[in-house]
mmCIF file of C-alpha atoms and ligand atoms in Angstrom:
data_model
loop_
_atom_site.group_PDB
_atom_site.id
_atom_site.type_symbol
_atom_site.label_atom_id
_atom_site.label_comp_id
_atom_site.label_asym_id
_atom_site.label_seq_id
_atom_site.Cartn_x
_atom_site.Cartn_y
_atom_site.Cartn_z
ATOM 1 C CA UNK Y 87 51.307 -91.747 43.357
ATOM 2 C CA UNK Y 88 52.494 -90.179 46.333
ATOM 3 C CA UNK Y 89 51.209 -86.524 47.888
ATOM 4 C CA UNK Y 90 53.806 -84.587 46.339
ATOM 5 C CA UNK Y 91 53.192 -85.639 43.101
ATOM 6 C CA UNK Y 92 49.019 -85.310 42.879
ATOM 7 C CA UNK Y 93 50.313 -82.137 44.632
ATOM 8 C CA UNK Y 94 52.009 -80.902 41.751
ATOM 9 C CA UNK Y 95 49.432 -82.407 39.258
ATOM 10 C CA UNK Y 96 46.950 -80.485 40.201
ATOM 11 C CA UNK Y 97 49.009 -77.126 40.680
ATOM 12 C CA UNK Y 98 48.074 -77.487 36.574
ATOM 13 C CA UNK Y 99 44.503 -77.094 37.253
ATOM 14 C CA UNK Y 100 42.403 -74.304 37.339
ATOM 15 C CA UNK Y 101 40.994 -75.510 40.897
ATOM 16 C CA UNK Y 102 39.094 -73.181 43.874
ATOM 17 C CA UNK Y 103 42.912 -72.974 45.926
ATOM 18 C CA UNK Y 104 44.943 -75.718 47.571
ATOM 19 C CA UNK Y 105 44.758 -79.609 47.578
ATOM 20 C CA UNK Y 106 44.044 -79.877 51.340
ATOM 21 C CA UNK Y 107 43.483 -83.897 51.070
ATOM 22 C CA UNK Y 108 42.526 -86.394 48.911
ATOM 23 C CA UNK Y 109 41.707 -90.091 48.691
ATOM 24 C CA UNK Y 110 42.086 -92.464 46.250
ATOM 25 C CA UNK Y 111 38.949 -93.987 43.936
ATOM 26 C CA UNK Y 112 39.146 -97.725 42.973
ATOM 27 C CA UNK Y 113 35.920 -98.625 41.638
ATOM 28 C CA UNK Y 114 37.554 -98.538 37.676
ATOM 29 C CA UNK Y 115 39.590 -100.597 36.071
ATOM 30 C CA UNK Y 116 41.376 -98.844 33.674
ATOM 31 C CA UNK Y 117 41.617 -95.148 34.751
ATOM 32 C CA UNK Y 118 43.486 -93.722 37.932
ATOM 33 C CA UNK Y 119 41.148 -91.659 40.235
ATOM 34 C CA UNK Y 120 41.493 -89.310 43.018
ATOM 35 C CA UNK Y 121 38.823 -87.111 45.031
ATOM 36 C CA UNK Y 122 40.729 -83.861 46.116
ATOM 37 C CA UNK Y 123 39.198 -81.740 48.406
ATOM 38 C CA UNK Y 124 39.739 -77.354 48.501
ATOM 39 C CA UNK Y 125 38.202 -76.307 50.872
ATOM 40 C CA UNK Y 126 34.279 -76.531 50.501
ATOM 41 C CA UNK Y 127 35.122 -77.650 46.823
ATOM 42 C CA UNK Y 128 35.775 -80.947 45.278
ATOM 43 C CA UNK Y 129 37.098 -82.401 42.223
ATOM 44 C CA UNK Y 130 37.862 -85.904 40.604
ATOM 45 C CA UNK Y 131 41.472 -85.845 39.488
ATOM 46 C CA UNK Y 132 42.323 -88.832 36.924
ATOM 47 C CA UNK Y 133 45.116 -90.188 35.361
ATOM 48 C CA UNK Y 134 43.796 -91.429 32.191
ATOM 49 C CA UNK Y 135 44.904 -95.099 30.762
ATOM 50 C CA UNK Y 136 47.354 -94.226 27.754
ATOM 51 C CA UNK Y 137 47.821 -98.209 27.467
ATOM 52 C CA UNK Y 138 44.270 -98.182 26.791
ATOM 53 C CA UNK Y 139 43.310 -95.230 25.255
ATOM 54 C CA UNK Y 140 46.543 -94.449 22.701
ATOM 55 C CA UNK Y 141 45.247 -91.229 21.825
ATOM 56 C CA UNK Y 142 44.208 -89.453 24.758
ATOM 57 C CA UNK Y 143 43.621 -85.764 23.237
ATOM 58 C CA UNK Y 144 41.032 -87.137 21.427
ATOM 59 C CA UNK Y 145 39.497 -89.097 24.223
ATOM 60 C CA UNK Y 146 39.536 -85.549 25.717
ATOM 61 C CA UNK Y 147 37.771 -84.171 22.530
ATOM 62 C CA UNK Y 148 35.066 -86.389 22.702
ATOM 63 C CA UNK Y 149 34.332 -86.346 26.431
ATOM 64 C CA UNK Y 150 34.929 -81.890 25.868
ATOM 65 C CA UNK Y 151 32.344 -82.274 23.236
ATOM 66 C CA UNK Y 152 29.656 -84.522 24.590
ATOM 67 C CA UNK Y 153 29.547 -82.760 27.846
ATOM 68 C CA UNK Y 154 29.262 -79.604 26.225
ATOM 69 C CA UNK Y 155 26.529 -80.907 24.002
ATOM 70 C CA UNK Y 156 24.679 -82.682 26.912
ATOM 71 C CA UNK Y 157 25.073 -79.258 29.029
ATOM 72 C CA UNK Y 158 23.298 -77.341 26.454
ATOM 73 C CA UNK Y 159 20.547 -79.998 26.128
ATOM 74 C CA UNK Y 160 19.909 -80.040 30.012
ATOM 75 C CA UNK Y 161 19.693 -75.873 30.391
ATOM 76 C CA UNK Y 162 17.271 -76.053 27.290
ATOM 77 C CA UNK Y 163 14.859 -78.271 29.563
ATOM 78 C CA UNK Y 164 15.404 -76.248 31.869
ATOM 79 C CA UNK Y 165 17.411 -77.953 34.233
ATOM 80 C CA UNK Y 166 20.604 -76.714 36.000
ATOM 81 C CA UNK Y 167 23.108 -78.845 34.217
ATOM 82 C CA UNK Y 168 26.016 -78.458 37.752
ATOM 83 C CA UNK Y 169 24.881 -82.212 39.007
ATOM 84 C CA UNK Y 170 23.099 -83.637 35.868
ATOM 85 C CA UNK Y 171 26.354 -83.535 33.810
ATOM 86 C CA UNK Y 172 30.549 -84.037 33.685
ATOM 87 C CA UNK Y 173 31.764 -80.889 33.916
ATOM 88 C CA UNK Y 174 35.666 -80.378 33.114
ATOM 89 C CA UNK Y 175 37.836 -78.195 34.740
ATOM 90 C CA UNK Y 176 40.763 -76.820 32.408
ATOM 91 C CA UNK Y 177 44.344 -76.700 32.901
ATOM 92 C CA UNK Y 178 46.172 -73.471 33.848
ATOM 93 C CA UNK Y 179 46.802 -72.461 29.805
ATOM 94 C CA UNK Y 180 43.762 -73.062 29.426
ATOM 95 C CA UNK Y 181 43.370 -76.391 27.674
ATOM 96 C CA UNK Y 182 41.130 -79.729 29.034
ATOM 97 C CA UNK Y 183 44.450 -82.161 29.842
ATOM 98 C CA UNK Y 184 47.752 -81.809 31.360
ATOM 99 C CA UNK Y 185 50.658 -84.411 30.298
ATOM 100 C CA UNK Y 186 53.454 -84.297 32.781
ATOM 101 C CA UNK Y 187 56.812 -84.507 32.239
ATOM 102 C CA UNK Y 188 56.663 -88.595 32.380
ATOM 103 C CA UNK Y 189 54.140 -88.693 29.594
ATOM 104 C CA UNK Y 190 51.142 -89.252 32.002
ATOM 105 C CA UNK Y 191 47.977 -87.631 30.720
ATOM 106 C CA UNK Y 192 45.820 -86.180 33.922
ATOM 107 C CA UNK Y 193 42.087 -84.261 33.706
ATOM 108 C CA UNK Y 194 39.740 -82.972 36.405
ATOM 109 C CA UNK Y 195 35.915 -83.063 36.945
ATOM 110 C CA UNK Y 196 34.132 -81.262 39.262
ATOM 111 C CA UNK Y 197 33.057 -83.591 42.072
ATOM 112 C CA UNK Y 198 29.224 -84.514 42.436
ATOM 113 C CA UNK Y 199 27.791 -83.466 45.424
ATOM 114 C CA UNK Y 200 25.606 -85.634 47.652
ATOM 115 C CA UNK Y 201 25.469 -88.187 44.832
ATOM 116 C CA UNK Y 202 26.590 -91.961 45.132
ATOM 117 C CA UNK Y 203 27.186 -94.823 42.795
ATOM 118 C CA UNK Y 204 26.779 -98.146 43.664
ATOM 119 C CA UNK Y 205 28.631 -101.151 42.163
ATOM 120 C CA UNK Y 206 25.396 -103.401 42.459
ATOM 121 C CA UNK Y 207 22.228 -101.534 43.181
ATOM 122 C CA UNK Y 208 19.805 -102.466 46.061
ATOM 123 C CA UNK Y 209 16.106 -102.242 44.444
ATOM 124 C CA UNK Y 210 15.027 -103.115 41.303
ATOM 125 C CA UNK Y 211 13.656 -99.257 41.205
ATOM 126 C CA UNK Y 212 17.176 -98.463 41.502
ATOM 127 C CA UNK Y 213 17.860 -100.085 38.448
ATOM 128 C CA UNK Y 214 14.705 -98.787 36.604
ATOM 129 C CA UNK Y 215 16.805 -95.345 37.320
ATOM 130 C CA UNK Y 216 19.807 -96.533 35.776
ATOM 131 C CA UNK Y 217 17.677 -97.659 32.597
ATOM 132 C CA UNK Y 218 16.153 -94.288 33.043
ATOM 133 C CA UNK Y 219 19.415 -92.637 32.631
ATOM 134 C CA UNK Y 220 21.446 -94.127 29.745
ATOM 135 C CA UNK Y 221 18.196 -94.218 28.219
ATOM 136 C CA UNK Y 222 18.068 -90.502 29.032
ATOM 137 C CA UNK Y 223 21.809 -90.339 28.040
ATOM 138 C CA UNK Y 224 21.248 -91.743 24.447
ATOM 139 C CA UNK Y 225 18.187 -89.383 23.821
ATOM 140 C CA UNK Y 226 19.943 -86.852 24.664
ATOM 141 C CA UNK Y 227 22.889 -87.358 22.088
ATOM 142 C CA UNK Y 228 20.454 -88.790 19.476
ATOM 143 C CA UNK Y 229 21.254 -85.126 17.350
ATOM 144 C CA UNK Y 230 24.904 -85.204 18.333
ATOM 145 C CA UNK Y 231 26.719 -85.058 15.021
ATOM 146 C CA UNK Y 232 28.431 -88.564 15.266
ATOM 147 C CA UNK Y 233 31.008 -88.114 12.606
ATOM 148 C CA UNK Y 234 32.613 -85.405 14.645
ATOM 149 C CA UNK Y 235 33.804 -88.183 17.735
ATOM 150 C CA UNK Y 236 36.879 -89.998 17.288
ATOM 151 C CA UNK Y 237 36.910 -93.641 17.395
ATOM 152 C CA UNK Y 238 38.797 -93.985 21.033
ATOM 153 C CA UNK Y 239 38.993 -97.300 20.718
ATOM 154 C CA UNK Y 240 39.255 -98.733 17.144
ATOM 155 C CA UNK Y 241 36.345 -101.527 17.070
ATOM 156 C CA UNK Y 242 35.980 -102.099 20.605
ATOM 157 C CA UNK Y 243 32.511 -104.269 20.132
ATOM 158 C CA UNK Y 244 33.821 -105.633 16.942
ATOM 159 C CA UNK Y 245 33.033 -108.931 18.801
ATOM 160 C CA UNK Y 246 34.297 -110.540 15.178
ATOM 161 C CA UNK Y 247 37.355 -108.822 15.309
ATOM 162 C CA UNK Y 248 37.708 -109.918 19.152
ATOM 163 C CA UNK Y 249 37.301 -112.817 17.958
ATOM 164 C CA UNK Y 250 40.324 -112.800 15.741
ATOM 165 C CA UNK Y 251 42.119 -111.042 18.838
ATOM 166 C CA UNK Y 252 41.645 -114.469 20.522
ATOM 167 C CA UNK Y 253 42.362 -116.906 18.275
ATOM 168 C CA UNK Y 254 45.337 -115.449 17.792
ATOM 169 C CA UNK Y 255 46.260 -114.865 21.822
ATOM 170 C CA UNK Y 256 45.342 -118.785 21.740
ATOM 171 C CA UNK Y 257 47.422 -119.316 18.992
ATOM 172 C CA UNK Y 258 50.502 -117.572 20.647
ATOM 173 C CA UNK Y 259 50.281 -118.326 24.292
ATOM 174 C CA UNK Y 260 52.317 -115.782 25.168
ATOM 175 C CA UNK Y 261 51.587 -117.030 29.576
ATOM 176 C CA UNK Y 262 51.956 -120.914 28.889
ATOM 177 C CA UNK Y 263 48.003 -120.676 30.437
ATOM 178 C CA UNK Y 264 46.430 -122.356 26.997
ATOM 179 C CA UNK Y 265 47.082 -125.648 28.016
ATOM 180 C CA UNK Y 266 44.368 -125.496 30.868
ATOM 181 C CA UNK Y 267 41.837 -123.891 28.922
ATOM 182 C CA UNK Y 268 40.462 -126.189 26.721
ATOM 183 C CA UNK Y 269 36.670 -126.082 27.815
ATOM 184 C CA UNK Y 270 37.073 -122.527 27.953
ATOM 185 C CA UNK Y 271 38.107 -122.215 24.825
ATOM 186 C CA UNK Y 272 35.186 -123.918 23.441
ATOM 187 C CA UNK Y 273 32.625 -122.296 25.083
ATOM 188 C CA UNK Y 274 33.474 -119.108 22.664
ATOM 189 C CA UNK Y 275 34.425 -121.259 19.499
ATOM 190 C CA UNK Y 276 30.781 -122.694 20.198
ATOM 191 C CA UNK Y 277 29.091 -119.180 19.878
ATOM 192 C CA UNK Y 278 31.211 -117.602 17.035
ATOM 193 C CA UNK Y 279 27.951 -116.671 14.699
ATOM 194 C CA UNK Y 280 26.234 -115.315 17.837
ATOM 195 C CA UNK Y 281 28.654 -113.253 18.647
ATOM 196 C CA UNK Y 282 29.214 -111.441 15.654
ATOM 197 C CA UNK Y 283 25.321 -110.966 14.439
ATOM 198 C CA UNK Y 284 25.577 -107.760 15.663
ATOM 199 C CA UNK Y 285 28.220 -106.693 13.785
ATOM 200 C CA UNK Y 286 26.697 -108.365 10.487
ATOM 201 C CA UNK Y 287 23.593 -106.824 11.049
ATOM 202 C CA UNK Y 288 24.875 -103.033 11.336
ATOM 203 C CA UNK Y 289 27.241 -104.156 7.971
ATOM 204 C CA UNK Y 290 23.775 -104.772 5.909
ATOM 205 C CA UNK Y 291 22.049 -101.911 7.255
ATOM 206 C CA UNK Y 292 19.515 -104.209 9.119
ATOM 207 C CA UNK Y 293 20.759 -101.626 12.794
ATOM 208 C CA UNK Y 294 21.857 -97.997 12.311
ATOM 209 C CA UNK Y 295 24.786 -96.693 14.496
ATOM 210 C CA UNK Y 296 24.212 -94.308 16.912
ATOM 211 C CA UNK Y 297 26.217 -92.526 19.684
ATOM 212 C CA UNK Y 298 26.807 -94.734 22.558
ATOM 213 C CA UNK Y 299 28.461 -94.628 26.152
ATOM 214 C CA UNK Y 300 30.083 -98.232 25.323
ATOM 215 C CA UNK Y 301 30.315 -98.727 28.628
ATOM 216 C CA UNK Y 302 27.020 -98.598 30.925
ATOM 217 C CA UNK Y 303 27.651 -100.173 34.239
ATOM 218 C CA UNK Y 304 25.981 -99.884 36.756
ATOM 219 C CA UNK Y 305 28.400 -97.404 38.682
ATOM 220 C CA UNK Y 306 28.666 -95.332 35.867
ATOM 221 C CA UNK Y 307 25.491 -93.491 37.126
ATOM 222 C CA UNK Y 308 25.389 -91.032 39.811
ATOM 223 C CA UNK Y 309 22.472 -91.450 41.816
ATOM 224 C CA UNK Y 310 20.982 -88.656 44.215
ATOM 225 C CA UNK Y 311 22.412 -89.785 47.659
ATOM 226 C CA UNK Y 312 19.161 -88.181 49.397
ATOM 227 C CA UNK Y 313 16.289 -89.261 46.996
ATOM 228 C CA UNK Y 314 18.071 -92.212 44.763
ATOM 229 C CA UNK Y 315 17.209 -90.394 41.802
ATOM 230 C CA UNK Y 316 19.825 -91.008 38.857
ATOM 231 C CA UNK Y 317 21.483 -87.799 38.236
ATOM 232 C CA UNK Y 318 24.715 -88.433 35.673
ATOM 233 C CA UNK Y 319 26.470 -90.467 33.603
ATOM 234 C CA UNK Y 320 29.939 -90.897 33.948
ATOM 235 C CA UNK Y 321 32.771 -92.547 32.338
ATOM 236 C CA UNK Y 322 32.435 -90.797 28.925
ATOM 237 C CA UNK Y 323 36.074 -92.144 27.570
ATOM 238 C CA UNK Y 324 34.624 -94.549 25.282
ATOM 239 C CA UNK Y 325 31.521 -93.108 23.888
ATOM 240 C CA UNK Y 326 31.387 -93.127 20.381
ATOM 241 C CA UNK Y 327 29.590 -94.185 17.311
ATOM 242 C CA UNK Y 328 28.376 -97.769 18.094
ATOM 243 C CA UNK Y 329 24.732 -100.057 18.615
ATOM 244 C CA UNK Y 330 21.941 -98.701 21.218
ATOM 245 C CA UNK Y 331 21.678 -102.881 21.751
ATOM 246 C CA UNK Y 332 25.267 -102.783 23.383
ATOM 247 C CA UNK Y 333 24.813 -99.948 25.600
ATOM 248 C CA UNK Y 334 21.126 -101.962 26.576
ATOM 249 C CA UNK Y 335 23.030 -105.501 26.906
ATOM 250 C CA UNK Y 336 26.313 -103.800 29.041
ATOM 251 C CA UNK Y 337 23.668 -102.506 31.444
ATOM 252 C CA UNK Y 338 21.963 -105.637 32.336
ATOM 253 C CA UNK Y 339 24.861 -107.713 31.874
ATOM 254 C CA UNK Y 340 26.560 -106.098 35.308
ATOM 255 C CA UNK Y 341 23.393 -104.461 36.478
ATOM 256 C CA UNK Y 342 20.817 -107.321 36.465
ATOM 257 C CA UNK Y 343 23.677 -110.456 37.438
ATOM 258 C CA UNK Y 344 22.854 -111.839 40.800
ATOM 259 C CA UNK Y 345 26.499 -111.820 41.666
ATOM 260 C CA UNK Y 346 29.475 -109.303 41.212
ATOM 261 C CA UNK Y 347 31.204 -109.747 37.528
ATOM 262 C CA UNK Y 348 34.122 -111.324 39.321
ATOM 263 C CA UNK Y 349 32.095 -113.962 41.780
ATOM 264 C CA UNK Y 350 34.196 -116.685 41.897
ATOM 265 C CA UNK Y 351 31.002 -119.176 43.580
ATOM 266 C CA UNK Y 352 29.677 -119.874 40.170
ATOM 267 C CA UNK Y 353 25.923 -121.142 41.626
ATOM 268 C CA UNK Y 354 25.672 -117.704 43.140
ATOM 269 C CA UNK Y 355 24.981 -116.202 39.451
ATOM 270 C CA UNK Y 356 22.249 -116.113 37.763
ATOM 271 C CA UNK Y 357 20.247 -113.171 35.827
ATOM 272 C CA UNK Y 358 17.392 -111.633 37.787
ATOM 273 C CA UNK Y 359 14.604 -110.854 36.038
ATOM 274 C CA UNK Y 360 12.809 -108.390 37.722
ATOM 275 C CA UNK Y 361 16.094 -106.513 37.231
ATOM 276 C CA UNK Y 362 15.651 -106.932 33.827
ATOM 277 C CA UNK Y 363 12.494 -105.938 33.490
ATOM 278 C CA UNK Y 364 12.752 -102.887 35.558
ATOM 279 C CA UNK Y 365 15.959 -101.603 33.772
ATOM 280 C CA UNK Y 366 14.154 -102.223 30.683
ATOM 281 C CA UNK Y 367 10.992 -100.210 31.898
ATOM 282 C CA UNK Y 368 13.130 -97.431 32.966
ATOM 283 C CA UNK Y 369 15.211 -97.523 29.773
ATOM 284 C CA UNK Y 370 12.406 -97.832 26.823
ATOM 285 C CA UNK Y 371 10.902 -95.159 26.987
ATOM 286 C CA UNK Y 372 13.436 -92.757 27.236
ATOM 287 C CA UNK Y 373 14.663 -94.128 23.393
ATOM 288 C CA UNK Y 374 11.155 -95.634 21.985
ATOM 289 C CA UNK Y 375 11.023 -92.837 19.402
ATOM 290 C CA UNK Y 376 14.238 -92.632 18.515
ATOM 291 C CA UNK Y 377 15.157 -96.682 18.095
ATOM 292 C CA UNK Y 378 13.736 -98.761 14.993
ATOM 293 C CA UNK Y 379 11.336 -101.463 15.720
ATOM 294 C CA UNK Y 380 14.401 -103.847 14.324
ATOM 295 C CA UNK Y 381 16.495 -102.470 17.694
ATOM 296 C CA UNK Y 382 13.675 -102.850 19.760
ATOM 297 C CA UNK Y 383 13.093 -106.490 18.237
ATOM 298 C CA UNK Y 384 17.058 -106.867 19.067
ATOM 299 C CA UNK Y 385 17.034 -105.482 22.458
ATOM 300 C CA UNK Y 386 18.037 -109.025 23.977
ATOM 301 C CA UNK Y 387 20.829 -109.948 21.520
ATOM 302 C CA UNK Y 388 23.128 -107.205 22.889
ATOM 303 C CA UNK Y 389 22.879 -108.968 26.427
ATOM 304 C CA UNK Y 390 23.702 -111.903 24.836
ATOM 305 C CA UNK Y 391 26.498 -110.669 22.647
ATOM 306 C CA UNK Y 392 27.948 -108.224 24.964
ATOM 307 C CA UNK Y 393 28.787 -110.280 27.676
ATOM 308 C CA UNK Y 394 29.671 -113.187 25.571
ATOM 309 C CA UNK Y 395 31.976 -110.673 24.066
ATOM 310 C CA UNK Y 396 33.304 -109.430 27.877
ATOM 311 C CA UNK Y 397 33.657 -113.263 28.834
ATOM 312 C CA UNK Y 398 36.198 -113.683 25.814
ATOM 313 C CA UNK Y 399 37.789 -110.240 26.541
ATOM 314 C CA UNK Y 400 38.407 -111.255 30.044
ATOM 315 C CA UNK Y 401 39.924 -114.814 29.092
ATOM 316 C CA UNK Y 402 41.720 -113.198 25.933
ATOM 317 C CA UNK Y 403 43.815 -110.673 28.946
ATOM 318 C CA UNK Y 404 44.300 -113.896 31.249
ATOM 319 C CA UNK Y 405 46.169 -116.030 28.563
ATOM 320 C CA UNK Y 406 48.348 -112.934 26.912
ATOM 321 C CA UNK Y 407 49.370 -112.520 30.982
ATOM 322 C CA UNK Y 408 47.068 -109.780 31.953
ATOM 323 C CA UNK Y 409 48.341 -107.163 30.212
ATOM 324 C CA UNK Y 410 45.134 -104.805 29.876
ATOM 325 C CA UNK Y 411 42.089 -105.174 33.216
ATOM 326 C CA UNK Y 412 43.641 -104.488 36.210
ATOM 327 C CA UNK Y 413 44.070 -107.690 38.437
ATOM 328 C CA UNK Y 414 43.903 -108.040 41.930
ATOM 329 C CA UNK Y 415 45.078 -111.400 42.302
ATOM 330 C CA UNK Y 416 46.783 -113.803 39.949
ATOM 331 C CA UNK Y 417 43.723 -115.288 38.430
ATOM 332 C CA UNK Y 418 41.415 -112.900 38.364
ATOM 333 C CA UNK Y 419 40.793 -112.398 34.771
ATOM 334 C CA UNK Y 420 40.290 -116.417 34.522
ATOM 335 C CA UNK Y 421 37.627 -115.706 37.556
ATOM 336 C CA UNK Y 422 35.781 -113.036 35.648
ATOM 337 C CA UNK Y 423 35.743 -115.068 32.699
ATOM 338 C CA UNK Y 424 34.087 -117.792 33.832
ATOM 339 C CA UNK Y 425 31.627 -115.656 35.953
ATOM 340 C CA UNK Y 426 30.743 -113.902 32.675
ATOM 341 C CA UNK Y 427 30.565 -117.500 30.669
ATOM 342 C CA UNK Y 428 27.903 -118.562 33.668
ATOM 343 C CA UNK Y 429 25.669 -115.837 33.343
ATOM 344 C CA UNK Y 430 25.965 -115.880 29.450
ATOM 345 C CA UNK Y 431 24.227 -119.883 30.237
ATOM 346 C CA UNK Y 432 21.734 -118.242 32.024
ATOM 347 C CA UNK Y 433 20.769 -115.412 30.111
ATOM 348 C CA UNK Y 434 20.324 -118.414 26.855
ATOM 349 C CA UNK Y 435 17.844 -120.060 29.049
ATOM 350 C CA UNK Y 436 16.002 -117.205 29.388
ATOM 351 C CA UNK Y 437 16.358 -115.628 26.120
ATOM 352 C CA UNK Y 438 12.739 -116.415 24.439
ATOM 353 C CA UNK Y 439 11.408 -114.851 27.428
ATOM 354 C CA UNK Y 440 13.799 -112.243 27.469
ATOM 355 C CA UNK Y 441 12.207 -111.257 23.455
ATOM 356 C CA UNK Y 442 9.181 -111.673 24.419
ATOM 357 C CA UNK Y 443 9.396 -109.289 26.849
ATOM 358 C CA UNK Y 444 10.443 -106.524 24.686
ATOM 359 C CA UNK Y 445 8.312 -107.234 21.676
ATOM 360 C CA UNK Y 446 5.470 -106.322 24.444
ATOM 361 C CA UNK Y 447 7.050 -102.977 24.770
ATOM 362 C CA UNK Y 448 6.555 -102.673 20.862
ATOM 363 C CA UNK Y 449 2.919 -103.049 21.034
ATOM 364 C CA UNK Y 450 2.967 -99.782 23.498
HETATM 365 C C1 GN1 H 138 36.431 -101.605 31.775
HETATM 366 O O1 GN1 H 138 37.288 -98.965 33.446
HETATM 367 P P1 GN1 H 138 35.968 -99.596 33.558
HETATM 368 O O2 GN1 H 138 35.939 -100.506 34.741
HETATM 369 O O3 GN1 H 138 34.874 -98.578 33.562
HETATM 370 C C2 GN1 H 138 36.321 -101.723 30.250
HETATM 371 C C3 GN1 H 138 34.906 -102.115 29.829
HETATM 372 C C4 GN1 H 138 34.504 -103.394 30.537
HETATM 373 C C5 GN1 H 138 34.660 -103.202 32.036
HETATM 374 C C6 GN1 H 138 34.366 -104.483 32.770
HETATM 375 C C7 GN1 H 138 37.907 -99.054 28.143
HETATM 376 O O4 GN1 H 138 35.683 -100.491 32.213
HETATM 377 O O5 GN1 H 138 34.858 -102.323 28.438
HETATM 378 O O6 GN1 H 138 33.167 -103.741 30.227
HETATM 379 O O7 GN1 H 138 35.985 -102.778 32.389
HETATM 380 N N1 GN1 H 138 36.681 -100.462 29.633
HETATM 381 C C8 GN1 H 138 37.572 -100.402 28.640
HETATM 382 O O8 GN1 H 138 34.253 -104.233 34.135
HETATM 383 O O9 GN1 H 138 38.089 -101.398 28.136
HETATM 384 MG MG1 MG H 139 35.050 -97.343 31.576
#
């Protein structure tokens, strides 16, 4: 994207006057995302992933009516929703997207002041705010009529279906990689029941669905730059009907990893577990009235399935060529994948200790 184009992007906007600069932000992988500055007033500009999301007015719906919804909730407590919520800005007739003449779908936020996100956080209090918010988050949308969001993403942790998804990429080969892969391979054939216990257990009614964020990393949530409160949750493209146990696992999965998602020093990962205990101090609470004692009980099977489920992803994208996560270099979806496979070894050893941590919280 060069000047002249964001340039005329954002001429679509209902913004405070001129783009005087802007800078590109690279912490996603699927979205474009720029910071433009007017004057004293800034906005996030993004060009949203139409690979990804197929149906991007109804990503817009969703995000339109969840920030609405979480607005209202926020200036009922009593708090002024400006930093503690997405706000969009709409488009000059008046609607919440602009596609260009191209096809490319673009939205704007309004930019959170003195706020910062952090891809790994620096305290385990840190994290206890991060388990405070999307524990906040999912409160907060516990009365949000979920038959009214759009699926964004058709079964996006249907780790069975996934499953299918790689078998098949396997079974194709489309990048000639396959042949390399063997132990890789394995590793997920070994843990097909695992992974799809979730799924089986929301099919017999044993977990309800709820609305979820789907995808709770840790930079997802704004925290105050001055007192490292968490303020917002961000990213709102794939929330949607799904498990409160995903939203937990995703968390901890990035949050609570000793080592970036893409390390590629595999003894430098491990999961920490005061990390995991603080995010799942911070997080509890916020949702122990609204989960079932069978969620609670399950807490520690959507760490387990969720990044077994991101490990496959990742090596799924590597063998079809790396055709969905953005890459930076040519093997970096075979780099994630085996960073995610190392930390899935580490969070089995820890597992019973893992449930027996929560099932403590269920005496509370
Ligand atoms: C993608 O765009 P980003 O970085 O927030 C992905 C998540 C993965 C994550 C892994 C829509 O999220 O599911 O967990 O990368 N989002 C989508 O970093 O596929
Ligand atoms: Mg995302």
């Amino acid at each position: 994207m060069d000047r002249n184009e964001i340039m005329q992007v954002a001429a679509h906007f209902r913004l405070a006057g001129e783009v005087e600069s802007y800078v590109e932000l690279t912490a996603g992988l699927i979205n474009n995302s720029y910071r433009l500055s007017c004057g004293a007033k800034e906005y996030v500009l993004q060009q949203i992933n139409t690979y990804v999301f197929k149906q991007p007015e109804q990503v817009m719906s969703n995000v339109q009516r969840v920030t609405e919804h979480l607005r209202c909730k926020l200036t009922e407590a009593g708090e002024d929703p400006a930093r503690r919520s997405l706000h969009l800005i709409e488009t000059t007739d008046g609607g919440n997207m602009y596609r260009d003449e191209q096809g490319r779908c673009w939205r704007v936020y309004d930019f959170i002041t003195d706020a910062l996100t952090r891809d790994r956080v620096e305290t385990a209090e840190q994290f206890r705010q991060v388990g405070a918010a999307f524990g906040e988050f999912q409160r907060m949308l516990f009365d949000f009529p979920a038959a009214e969001l759009y699926e964004t993403i058709p079964h996006f942790h249907d780790t069975r279906k996934r499953f299918e998804t790689f078998r098949q990429a396997v079974a194709t080969d489309r990048a000639g990689r396959v042949k390399d892969l063997a132990p890789e391979i394995s590793f997920f054939l070994n843990r097909e029941e695992m992974m799809s216990s979730i799924v089986v257990a929301i099919e017999r009614g044993e977990l309800p669905l709820r609305v979820t964020h789907n995808d709770t990393k840790t930079n997802n949530v704004m925290l105050d730059a001055q007192t490292g409160m968490a303020l917002c949750v961000i990213d709102l493209d794939t929330v949607m009907p799904g498990s409160a146990l995903y939203d937990y696992g995703d968390a901890l999965r990035f949050g609570a990893s000793s080592a970036a998602e893409d390390e590629p020093d595999l003894s430098k990962i491990w999961l920490d577990m005061d990390y995991f205990r603080a995010f799942t101090d911070g997080f509890v609470p916020q949702v122990r009235q609204a989960l079932t004692d069978a969620e609670l009980k399950l807490l520690p099977l959507g760490l387990k399935v969720i990044t077994c489920e991101l490990a496959m992803r990742f090596l799924t994208d590597y063998i079809d060529g790396d055709l969905y996560f953005k890459i930076r270099y040519p093997n970096h979806n075979l780099v994630r994948a085996r960073a995610q496979m190392r930390l899935l070894e580490d969070i089995e050893a820890w597992y019973d200790e893992l449930c027996a941590y929560t099932a403590r919280l269920m005496e509370k």
